[in-house]
Every structure is written in structure tokens, then in C-alpha cells.
């Protein structure tokens, strides 16, 4: 039995994103970038429940997001960018995810594609695409495929009469709706008698044969635009093809860099849930009769539960900070051991952020009581968002990699999910 993309109301092809309205500024410092992220997050938090409830795609927010310059902060200094650290990127994502899990998630693949480009792109490709990003253009993604029970990709980049031609159907394409370029992970057939190789093709959103469909129907992360991308005889310029498989033949930070952002999403949603919990417990929750107190904020078991959430979120943030330092070090000197240390540290942060995020979202409802489930609050969105995002790749394999490294010194595998 295979699974097909869901069919939902108004699942129509989406028009391409408009061209950038302006050239974004370059931040003078990483702290300035984080201050801007906090300002945007504060502005977006108030409507997050409404966007989720109405499944209203955040076009205005995304335009403001990329106009701010935040989507270009990892462009290397050699190309005129800030070259922000992995820890700064993680803080940016967590800050925004605390306000709106979907808005925290949407840029993940944009930054991932920039890391793939940094590691495997030619100098000409880096120069071209870094300039496009600094001009305000956004990357989406078309990596995953649905309908089969394995991870083999059926999409193909093959030689046609006039050059390379790309065909395939993708799903879980977070950010593709809002993108100007869609990085597509596919198999390139170079010689008919040999196995195809994995590449990432940076496809213009407006290329003939590219169709983006708004058919994402997940219970959480509702406005990430994580639906389908159809690729039908898309003519591909050689300059858009970036090696992917070969980037893992030697140690690289593609995997840990991608994963630290995912950890930051879970952490941010959890921190947002805790921020929603505290005022609600102070003002609306009821103390349990056996507590012998007049208000929930004095209930000793409530205090114990909140302390546990606070502790785990702080611990997850500390692990994320440590992981960021190790990713930065591995980017500067990518050896088998520096990359392994970074991957394991990120796996630790991801595993704890997973647990802490879910705990915070659960406790918001538990400690808030029945009135916390009222639709007007939208508190269920924290749980739906973090539960949906934590399914991106299985946390049980993070624990496996951590344990195998600690016990036997086994280096984790090299791929984009560790």
C-alpha cells in the first residue's frame, strides 16, 4: 500500500512569489540581527492563532522577514555577508518559532540550501546564488518524496535533446510556496550504465514545468506551505546543478547544520508554550482542592511541574549553544572527528529539545485546566506544531547515534539528517 498526497479544499496551483521589493540591509553584527528577529517575532505573535485557525499563509510576514535581511545572515563575509554563526542562526529560529512555529520553520530549508551551496557549490555558483539571496530572494525545498516506504528518490535529472531535463513529484516542500528558487534533491543520470548520483538542483520558481500546490494538510505547522511540487520536463541549466552526494564523501557540516535548526524550532515552540503557560496559571487556572491553597500559582505540584519544564528548556538551550560552537568549529576545520563531535552534540540538543518542547506544550494544557482548551486561546497549536515538527526525523535514531558514539566511539553516518 502506498500513500498519496492528501487532497484538501482549495488545493490549487499557487502563483509564484513576487520579486523582492527592496535589497535587504546587511547587519553590522550578529546581535543586531537577533534584535531584529525579536522585534519581528513580537509583531507576529499576536496573529499566530488566527493564521493557524484560518490556515492563512503568512505572505506579508515572509516578505517582511526576508526584507529585514535575516535570510541572508549566513552568506560568507568574502561575498559581502555577515557569516553568522550556527548558534546565532539557531537563536534566530528559536526566537521566531516561539512566536509562531510555522514562521520559525519556513526558513529552515533556505539556510540548509545555503550550507549545501557553501560546501559543494563552485565559486561561480556561490557568487551567483549568494548575490540572489542578498538581493532578497528566498530558497524553498523539494527534497522528500511520498508514496513509497523507502528513502529512494524516484525523481530524475536526465539528458534531453537540448540539455538536462528534470521530472518528479515532491512533497513536504516547506517554503516552496514562498520561494524564488526551489532546491530539488534528485538523482542525476550521467551514464545509462551507471548508478545515478544525488544532486541538488536550484530550480527557478518561474521555470516552465514547475507547479507548486498548496495541499499540505498536517494537523500542525499548518501555514508552512509544506505541500507538493510537480516537475514536468523542466529544462535545467548546468549552472543550477550543485553536487550533493559527493559532499558527504568527505566530512562536512551539512547534516549537523540542518539539524541544529530543527532543534531550534522544537526549542522555540516549547519556550513559546511556557510563556503562554505562566500568565494563564497566574490569572485563570484553579488550584486543586487538595493543595490547600487559594490560587493555582501557589499549588506546590503546579510549581514542581513548571520547574521541571523550565529546567528542561534551559538545559536544551544550553545543549543547543554548545552544539552551535561545535558546528562552527567543524565548519572551520571539517575533519572526521570535528564533524562527528558536532553531529553528536546536535543530536543531543535535538533529542532534549524534542522532549522539552513536547513537555512544555503538554503542561500548558494540563496546568491551564479545561479552560485552556477553549478555542479562543489557541493553546492547542503549540502541541500540534511541536508534535508535527518532531516527526521530521525519528528522535530514537538520535539516541542511537549518541549512545554508539559514547560507548564504542562509532562516528555517526554522514547524511543530511544527523
Coordinates of C-alpha atoms in Angstrom, one line a residue, residues 28-411:
X28 CA 26.5 45.2 11.3
X29 CA 26.6 42.4 13.9
X30 CA 25.0 39.2 14.9
X31 CA 23.5 40.9 18.0
X32 CA 21.8 43.4 15.7
X33 CA 20.3 40.5 13.7
X34 CA 19.0 38.9 16.8
X35 CA 17.4 42.1 18.0
X36 CA 15.6 42.4 14.6
X37 CA 14.4 38.9 14.9
X38 CA 12.9 39.6 18.3
X39 CA 11.2 42.7 17.0
X40 CA 9.6 40.8 14.2
X41 CA 8.6 37.9 16.5
X42 CA 6.9 40.3 18.9
X43 CA 5.0 41.8 16.0
X44 CA 3.9 38.4 14.6
X45 CA 2.9 36.7 17.9
X46 CA -0.5 38.3 18.2
X47 CA -1.9 36.9 15.0
X48 CA -0.3 33.5 15.2
X49 CA -3.5 31.8 16.5
X50 CA -5.6 33.4 13.7
X51 CA -3.2 32.4 11.0
X52 CA -3.2 28.8 12.3
X53 CA -7.0 28.7 12.7
X54 CA -7.8 30.1 9.3
X55 CA -4.8 28.4 7.6
X56 CA -3.8 31.8 6.3
X57 CA -0.5 31.7 4.5
X58 CA 1.8 34.3 6.0
X59 CA 2.7 36.2 2.8
X60 CA 3.1 39.6 4.4
X61 CA 5.2 38.2 7.3
X62 CA 7.5 36.3 4.9
X63 CA 8.1 39.4 2.8
X64 CA 8.9 41.4 5.9
X65 CA 11.1 38.5 7.2
X66 CA 13.3 38.4 4.1
X67 CA 13.2 42.2 3.6
X68 CA 14.8 42.5 7.0
X69 CA 18.0 40.9 5.8
X70 CA 17.7 37.9 8.2
X71 CA 17.5 35.4 5.4
X72 CA 21.0 36.4 4.2
X73 CA 22.9 36.3 7.5
X74 CA 24.8 33.1 6.7
X75 CA 26.3 34.5 3.4
X76 CA 30.1 34.4 3.9
X77 CA 32.0 37.6 4.6
X78 CA 34.0 37.0 1.4
X79 CA 30.8 37.6 -0.5
X80 CA 29.7 40.6 1.4
X81 CA 27.6 38.8 4.1
X82 CA 27.5 38.6 7.8
X83 CA 28.6 35.0 8.0
X84 CA 26.6 34.4 11.2
X85 CA 27.5 31.6 13.5
X86 CA 25.4 28.4 13.8
X87 CA 24.4 29.4 17.3
X88 CA 23.1 32.8 16.0
X89 CA 21.1 31.1 13.4
X90 CA 19.7 28.7 16.0
X91 CA 18.8 31.6 18.3
X92 CA 17.1 33.4 15.4
X93 CA 15.0 30.4 14.5
X94 CA 14.0 29.7 18.2
X95 CA 13.0 33.3 18.7
X96 CA 10.6 33.3 15.8
X97 CA 9.3 29.8 16.5
X98 CA 8.4 30.9 20.0
X99 CA 6.0 33.4 18.4
X100 CA 4.8 31.2 15.5
X101 CA 6.1 27.7 14.9
X102 CA 5.4 27.9 11.2
X103 CA 7.3 31.1 10.7
X104 CA 10.2 29.6 12.6
X105 CA 10.1 26.5 10.3
X106 CA 9.8 28.1 6.9
X107 CA 13.4 29.4 6.5
X108 CA 15.0 26.1 7.6
X109 CA 15.5 24.8 4.1
X110 CA 16.6 28.2 2.9
X111 CA 19.6 28.1 5.3
X112 CA 20.1 24.4 4.6
X113 CA 20.4 25.1 0.9
X114 CA 22.9 27.8 1.6
X115 CA 25.0 25.4 3.6
X116 CA 24.8 22.8 0.7
X117 CA 26.0 25.6 -1.6
X118 CA 28.8 26.6 0.7
X119 CA 30.1 23.0 1.0
X120 CA 29.6 21.8 -2.6
X121 CA 29.0 24.7 -4.9
X122 CA 31.5 26.0 -7.3
X123 CA 32.9 29.5 -6.9
X124 CA 30.7 30.7 -9.7
X125 CA 27.6 29.1 -8.2
X126 CA 28.4 30.6 -4.8
X127 CA 28.9 34.0 -6.2
X128 CA 25.6 33.9 -8.2
X129 CA 23.3 32.4 -5.6
X130 CA 24.8 34.4 -2.6
X131 CA 24.0 37.6 -4.7
X132 CA 20.5 36.4 -5.3
X133 CA 19.9 35.9 -1.6
X134 CA 21.5 39.2 -0.7
X135 CA 19.1 40.8 -3.2
X136 CA 16.2 39.4 -1.2
X137 CA 15.4 36.1 -3.0
X138 CA 14.3 33.1 -1.0
X139 CA 15.0 29.3 -1.3
X140 CA 12.4 26.7 -0.6
X141 CA 12.8 23.0 -0.9
X142 CA 11.7 19.9 -2.9
X143 CA 13.7 17.2 -1.1
X144 CA 11.3 14.5 0.0
X145 CA 9.0 12.2 -2.0
X146 CA 5.8 10.4 -0.8
X147 CA 4.1 7.3 -1.9
X148 CA 6.8 4.7 -1.1
X149 CA 8.1 3.0 2.0
X150 CA 11.8 3.7 1.5
X151 CA 14.0 6.7 1.1
X152 CA 15.0 6.1 -2.5
X153 CA 14.2 9.1 -4.8
X154 CA 12.3 8.4 -8.0
X155 CA 12.7 11.9 -9.4
X156 CA 15.3 12.1 -12.2
X157 CA 17.6 14.6 -13.9
X158 CA 18.3 13.2 -17.4
X159 CA 19.8 14.3 -20.6
X160 CA 17.3 15.5 -23.2
X161 CA 17.7 16.6 -26.7
X162 CA 18.8 20.1 -25.7
X163 CA 20.3 19.6 -22.3
X164 CA 19.3 18.4 -18.8
X165 CA 15.6 17.7 -18.0
X166 CA 14.1 17.3 -14.6
X167 CA 11.0 15.2 -13.8
X168 CA 9.4 14.2 -10.5
X169 CA 6.9 14.8 -7.8
X170 CA 7.8 16.1 -4.3
X171 CA 6.0 16.5 -1.1
X172 CA 6.7 18.1 2.4
X173 CA 8.1 21.0 0.4
X174 CA 8.3 23.5 3.3
X175 CA 8.8 27.1 2.0
X176 CA 8.4 26.3 -1.7
X177 CA 5.2 28.4 -1.9
X178 CA 7.1 31.5 -0.8
X179 CA 10.3 30.7 -2.7
X180 CA 12.0 32.3 -5.7
X181 CA 14.2 29.3 -6.2
X182 CA 13.4 25.7 -5.2
X183 CA 16.4 23.5 -4.4
X184 CA 15.4 20.0 -5.6
X185 CA 17.2 16.9 -4.4
X186 CA 17.2 14.4 -7.2
X187 CA 19.1 11.6 -8.9
X188 CA 21.2 12.7 -11.9
X189 CA 21.6 10.0 -14.6
X190 CA 25.0 10.8 -16.1
X191 CA 25.6 7.5 -17.8
X192 CA 22.9 5.0 -18.6
X193 CA 25.1 2.1 -17.5
X194 CA 26.0 3.5 -14.1
X195 CA 24.1 4.3 -10.9
X196 CA 22.6 7.9 -10.8
X197 CA 24.2 10.3 -8.3
X198 CA 22.4 12.6 -5.9
X199 CA 22.5 16.3 -6.7
X200 CA 20.7 19.4 -5.6
X201 CA 19.2 21.4 -8.5
X202 CA 18.4 25.1 -7.8
X203 CA 15.3 25.5 -9.9
X204 CA 13.8 28.9 -10.6
X205 CA 10.3 29.0 -9.3
X206 CA 9.1 30.5 -12.6
X207 CA 10.7 27.8 -14.8
X208 CA 8.2 26.2 -17.3
X209 CA 7.1 22.9 -15.9
X210 CA 7.3 23.8 -12.2
X211 CA 4.0 23.7 -10.3
X212 CA 3.6 24.3 -6.6
X213 CA 0.4 23.1 -5.0
X214 CA -0.9 24.1 -1.6
X215 CA -2.0 20.6 -0.4
X216 CA -0.3 20.4 3.0
X217 CA -2.9 19.2 5.5
X218 CA -0.9 18.4 8.6
X219 CA -2.5 18.9 12.0
X220 CA 0.3 21.3 12.9
X221 CA 2.7 23.7 11.3
X222 CA -0.4 24.5 9.2
X223 CA 0.9 27.5 7.3
X224 CA 4.4 26.3 6.3
X225 CA 3.2 25.6 2.8
X226 CA 4.7 22.1 3.0
X227 CA 2.8 20.7 0.1
X228 CA 3.6 19.4 -3.4
X229 CA 6.0 20.4 -6.1
X230 CA 5.5 18.9 -9.5
X231 CA 8.4 18.9 -12.0
X232 CA 7.4 18.1 -15.6
X233 CA 10.1 18.2 -18.2
X234 CA 11.8 21.2 -16.6
X235 CA 14.8 22.4 -18.6
X236 CA 17.8 22.7 -16.3
X237 CA 20.9 24.9 -16.8
X238 CA 24.1 23.2 -15.9
X239 CA 24.9 26.1 -13.6
X240 CA 22.0 25.2 -11.3
X241 CA 23.3 21.7 -10.5
X242 CA 25.2 21.5 -7.2
X243 CA 26.8 18.2 -6.1
X244 CA 25.1 16.7 -3.1
X245 CA 26.2 13.0 -2.8
X246 CA 29.8 13.9 -3.2
X247 CA 29.6 16.5 -0.4
X248 CA 29.3 13.5 2.0
X249 CA 32.3 11.6 0.6
X250 CA 34.4 13.7 3.0
X251 CA 33.4 15.2 6.3
X252 CA 31.0 18.2 6.0
X253 CA 28.7 20.1 8.3
X254 CA 25.6 19.9 6.0
X255 CA 23.9 17.4 8.4
X256 CA 24.6 19.0 11.8
X257 CA 23.9 22.5 10.4
X258 CA 20.5 21.3 9.1
X259 CA 19.7 19.5 12.4
X260 CA 20.6 22.4 14.7
X261 CA 17.9 24.5 13.0
X262 CA 15.4 21.7 13.6
X263 CA 16.4 21.5 17.2
X264 CA 15.9 25.3 17.5
X265 CA 12.4 25.0 16.1
X266 CA 11.4 22.5 18.8
X267 CA 13.0 24.6 21.5
X268 CA 11.4 27.8 20.3
X269 CA 7.9 26.3 20.3
X270 CA 8.4 24.9 23.8
X271 CA 9.6 28.3 25.0
X272 CA 6.6 29.9 23.5
X273 CA 4.3 27.4 25.2
X274 CA 5.9 28.1 28.6
X275 CA 5.5 31.8 28.1
X276 CA 1.8 31.2 27.4
X277 CA 1.5 29.0 30.5
X278 CA 2.8 31.4 33.1
X279 CA 0.3 34.2 32.8
X280 CA -2.6 31.8 32.4
X281 CA -1.7 29.9 35.6
X282 CA -1.4 33.2 37.4
X283 CA -4.7 34.6 36.3
X284 CA -7.1 31.8 35.3
X285 CA -6.0 28.3 36.5
X286 CA -7.7 26.9 39.5
X287 CA -5.9 25.4 42.5
X288 CA -6.8 21.8 43.2
X289 CA -8.8 21.2 46.3
X290 CA -6.2 19.0 48.0
X291 CA -3.5 21.6 47.6
X292 CA -5.0 23.7 50.4
X293 CA -4.2 27.0 48.7
X294 CA -6.4 29.7 47.2
X295 CA -4.8 30.1 43.8
X296 CA -3.0 27.8 41.3
X297 CA 0.2 29.8 41.4
X298 CA 0.7 28.6 45.0
X299 CA -0.1 24.9 44.3
X300 CA 3.1 23.0 45.1
X301 CA 2.5 20.4 42.4
X302 CA 2.0 23.1 39.8
X303 CA 5.2 24.8 40.9
X304 CA 7.0 21.4 40.6
X305 CA 5.7 20.8 37.1
X306 CA 6.6 24.3 36.0
X307 CA 10.1 24.0 37.5
X308 CA 10.6 20.8 35.5
X309 CA 9.6 22.5 32.2
X310 CA 11.8 25.5 32.9
X311 CA 14.7 23.2 33.8
X312 CA 14.4 21.1 30.6
X313 CA 14.0 24.1 28.3
X314 CA 17.1 25.8 29.8
X315 CA 19.1 22.5 29.5
X316 CA 18.0 22.2 25.9
X317 CA 19.1 25.7 25.2
X318 CA 22.5 25.1 26.8
X319 CA 23.0 22.0 24.7
X320 CA 22.0 24.0 21.6
X321 CA 24.6 26.6 22.4
X322 CA 27.3 24.0 22.9
X323 CA 26.3 22.3 19.6
X324 CA 26.5 25.7 17.8
X325 CA 30.1 26.1 18.9
X326 CA 31.0 22.7 17.7
X327 CA 29.3 23.2 14.3
X328 CA 31.1 26.5 13.9
X329 CA 34.4 24.7 14.7
X330 CA 33.7 21.9 12.3
X331 CA 32.9 24.4 9.5
X332 CA 36.3 26.0 10.0
X333 CA 38.1 22.6 10.2
X334 CA 36.0 19.8 8.8
X335 CA 37.6 16.5 9.8
X336 CA 36.0 13.2 10.6
X337 CA 36.3 13.9 14.3
X338 CA 35.2 17.5 14.4
X339 CA 32.2 16.8 12.2
X340 CA 31.3 13.7 14.3
X341 CA 31.5 15.7 17.5
X342 CA 29.3 18.4 16.0
X343 CA 26.8 15.8 14.8
X344 CA 26.6 14.1 18.2
X345 CA 26.3 17.4 20.0
X346 CA 23.5 18.5 17.7
X347 CA 21.8 15.1 18.2
X348 CA 21.9 15.7 21.9
X349 CA 20.3 19.1 21.6
X350 CA 17.7 17.8 19.2
X351 CA 16.7 14.9 21.4
X352 CA 16.3 17.1 24.5
X353 CA 14.6 19.9 22.6
X354 CA 12.2 17.3 21.3
X355 CA 11.4 16.1 24.8
X356 CA 11.3 19.6 26.4
X357 CA 9.2 21.1 23.6
X358 CA 6.5 18.4 23.9
X359 CA 6.6 18.6 27.7
X360 CA 6.0 22.4 27.7
X361 CA 3.1 22.1 25.2
X362 CA 1.6 19.3 27.3
X363 CA 1.9 21.1 30.6
X364 CA 0.3 24.3 29.1
X365 CA -2.9 22.4 28.7
X366 CA -2.5 20.3 31.9
X367 CA -1.8 23.1 34.2
X368 CA -4.1 25.5 32.5
X369 CA -7.0 23.1 33.0
X370 CA -10.1 22.7 30.9
X371 CA -10.5 26.4 30.2
X372 CA -7.1 26.2 28.5
X373 CA -8.7 24.1 25.8
X374 CA -11.1 26.9 24.7
X375 CA -10.6 27.7 21.0
X376 CA -10.2 31.5 21.8
X377 CA -6.7 30.8 23.3
X378 CA -5.4 28.6 20.5
X379 CA -3.1 26.8 23.0
X380 CA -3.5 23.5 21.2
X381 CA -1.4 25.0 18.4
X382 CA 1.7 24.7 20.5
X383 CA 1.2 20.9 20.9
X384 CA 0.1 20.4 17.3
X385 CA 3.1 22.4 16.0
X386 CA 5.8 20.7 18.1
X387 CA 4.3 17.2 17.7
X388 CA 4.2 17.7 13.9
X389 CA 7.7 19.1 13.6
X390 CA 9.2 16.5 15.9
X391 CA 8.2 13.8 13.4
X392 CA 10.5 15.3 10.8
X393 CA 13.0 12.6 11.5
X394 CA 12.9 10.0 14.3
X395 CA 14.5 11.0 17.6
X396 CA 15.1 7.4 18.5
X397 CA 17.9 7.4 16.0
X398 CA 19.5 10.4 17.7
X399 CA 19.7 8.4 20.9
X400 CA 21.2 5.5 18.9
X401 CA 23.9 7.8 17.4
X402 CA 24.7 9.4 20.8
X403 CA 25.0 6.0 22.6
X404 CA 27.0 4.4 19.8
X405 CA 29.5 7.3 19.9
X406 CA 29.8 7.3 23.7
X407 CA 30.1 3.5 24.1
X408 CA 32.0 2.4 21.1
X409 CA 33.4 5.6 19.5
X410 CA 31.4 4.9 16.4
X411 CA 31.2 8.0 14.2

